[in-house]
CSV table of C-alpha atoms in Angstrom, one decimal:
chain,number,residue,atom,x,y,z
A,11,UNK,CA,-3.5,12.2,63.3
A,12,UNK,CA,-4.6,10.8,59.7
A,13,UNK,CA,-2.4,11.3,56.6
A,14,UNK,CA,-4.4,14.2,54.9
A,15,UNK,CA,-4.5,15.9,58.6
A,16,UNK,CA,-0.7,15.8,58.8
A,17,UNK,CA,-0.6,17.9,55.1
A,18,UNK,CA,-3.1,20.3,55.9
A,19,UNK,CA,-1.0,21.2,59.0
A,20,UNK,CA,2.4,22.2,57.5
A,21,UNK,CA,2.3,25.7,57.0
A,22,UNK,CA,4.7,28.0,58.8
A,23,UNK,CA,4.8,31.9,59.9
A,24,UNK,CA,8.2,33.6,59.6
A,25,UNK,CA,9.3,37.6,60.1
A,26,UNK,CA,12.0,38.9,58.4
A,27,UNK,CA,13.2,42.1,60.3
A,28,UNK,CA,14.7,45.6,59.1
A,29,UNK,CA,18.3,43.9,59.4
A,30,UNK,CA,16.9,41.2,56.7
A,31,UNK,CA,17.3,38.5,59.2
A,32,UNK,CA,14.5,35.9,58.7
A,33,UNK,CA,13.1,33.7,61.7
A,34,UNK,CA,10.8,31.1,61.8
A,35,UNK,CA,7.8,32.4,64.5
A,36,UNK,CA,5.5,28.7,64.2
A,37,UNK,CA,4.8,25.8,62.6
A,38,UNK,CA,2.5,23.0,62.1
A,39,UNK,CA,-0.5,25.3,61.4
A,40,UNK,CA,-3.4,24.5,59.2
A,41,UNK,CA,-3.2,27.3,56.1
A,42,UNK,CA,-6.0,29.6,57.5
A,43,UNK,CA,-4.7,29.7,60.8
A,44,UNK,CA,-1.1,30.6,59.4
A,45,UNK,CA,-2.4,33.2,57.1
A,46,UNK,CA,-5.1,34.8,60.4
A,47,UNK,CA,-1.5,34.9,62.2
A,48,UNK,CA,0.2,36.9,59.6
A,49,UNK,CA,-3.1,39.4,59.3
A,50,UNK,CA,-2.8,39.6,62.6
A,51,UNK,CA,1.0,40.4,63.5
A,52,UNK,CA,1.0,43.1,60.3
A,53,UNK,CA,-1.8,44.6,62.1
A,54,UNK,CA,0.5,45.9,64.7
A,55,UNK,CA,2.6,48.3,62.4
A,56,UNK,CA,5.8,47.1,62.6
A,57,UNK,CA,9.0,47.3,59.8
A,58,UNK,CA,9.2,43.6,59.7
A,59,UNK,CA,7.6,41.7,57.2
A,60,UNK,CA,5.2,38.6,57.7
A,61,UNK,CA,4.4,35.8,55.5
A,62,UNK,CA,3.1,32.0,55.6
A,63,UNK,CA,5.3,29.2,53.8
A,64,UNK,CA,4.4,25.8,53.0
A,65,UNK,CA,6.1,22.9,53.6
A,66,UNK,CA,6.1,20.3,51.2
């Protein structure tokens, strides 16, 4: 994997629940992906909250 590959693949997808606990769900995701796997787990309805992060 080249350089520039490696920092396109460092974003992360993590749920924080109703109780406020936060959990890492993935990682090692290209941006889009991360951000298509948030769109699609809010899709479903649910309390928790969804977000991408990242890493630097």
């Amino acid at each position: 994997m080249y350089r520039n590959e490696r920092r396109q693949n460092t974003w992360s997808v993590w749920r924080q629940g109703d109780d406020g606990n936060r959990f890492l769900i993935e990682a090692g995701l290209s941006e889009d992906v991360a951000k298509q796997k948030v769109a699609e787990f809010e899709l479903h309805g649910h309390k928790q909250l969804y977000w991408a992060t990242q890493s630097h």
